[in-house]
């Protein structure tokens, strides 16, 4: 009985950890990476920097499956 409880608790902890990684940690890392990439891209543009940033940021999110 005690072994079953330990196994159930470990399975629940693994599921919660996996959900946190998939829905919170991974997307935040992707967004930070896309933001840095977009900022560098927009700095290289001389005109319409905000439009260049938005385009690159949205393209990057699409590439990583977040949009």
Coordinates of C-alpha atoms in Angstrom, one line a residue:
X1 CA 0.0 0.0 0.0
X2 CA 2.8 2.4 0.9
X3 CA 4.7 1.6 -2.3
X4 CA 1.7 2.3 -4.4
X5 CA 1.3 5.7 -2.7
X6 CA 4.9 6.6 -3.4
X7 CA 4.5 5.6 -7.0
X8 CA 1.4 7.7 -7.4
X9 CA 3.0 10.7 -5.8
X10 CA 6.1 10.3 -8.1
X11 CA 3.9 10.0 -11.2
X12 CA 1.9 13.1 -10.2
X13 CA 5.1 15.1 -9.5
X14 CA 6.5 14.0 -12.9
X15 CA 3.4 15.1 -14.7
X16 CA 3.3 18.4 -13.0
X17 CA 7.0 19.0 -13.7
X18 CA 6.5 18.1 -17.4
X19 CA 3.5 20.4 -17.7
X20 CA 5.5 23.3 -16.1
X21 CA 8.3 22.7 -18.5
X22 CA 6.1 22.4 -21.6
X23 CA 3.7 25.3 -20.8
X24 CA 5.9 27.8 -18.8
X25 CA 9.6 27.3 -19.0
X26 CA 10.1 26.3 -22.7
X27 CA 7.8 29.1 -24.1
X28 CA 9.5 31.7 -22.0
X29 CA 13.0 30.6 -23.2
X30 CA 11.8 30.7 -26.8
X31 CA 10.3 34.2 -26.4
X32 CA 13.6 35.4 -24.8
X33 CA 15.6 33.9 -27.7
X34 CA 13.2 35.4 -30.3
X35 CA 13.3 38.8 -28.6
X36 CA 17.1 38.9 -28.7
X37 CA 17.2 37.7 -32.3
X38 CA 14.6 40.3 -33.3
X39 CA 16.4 43.1 -31.5
X40 CA 19.6 42.4 -33.4
X41 CA 17.7 42.2 -36.7
X42 CA 16.0 45.5 -36.0
X43 CA 19.2 47.2 -35.1
X44 CA 20.6 46.3 -38.5
X45 CA 17.7 48.0 -40.2
X46 CA 17.9 51.8 -40.6
X47 CA 14.2 52.5 -41.2
X48 CA 11.1 51.2 -39.7
X49 CA 12.9 49.4 -36.8
X50 CA 9.6 48.6 -35.0
X51 CA 8.1 47.0 -38.1
X52 CA 11.3 45.0 -38.6
X53 CA 11.3 43.9 -35.0
X54 CA 7.6 42.8 -35.0
X55 CA 8.1 40.9 -38.3
X56 CA 11.2 39.0 -37.1
X57 CA 9.7 38.3 -33.6
X58 CA 6.4 36.9 -35.1
X59 CA 8.4 34.9 -37.6
X60 CA 10.5 33.4 -34.9
X61 CA 7.5 32.5 -32.8
X62 CA 5.9 30.9 -35.8
X63 CA 9.1 28.9 -36.5
X64 CA 9.0 27.6 -32.9
X65 CA 5.3 26.8 -33.0
X66 CA 4.1 29.4 -30.5
X67 CA 1.9 31.3 -32.9

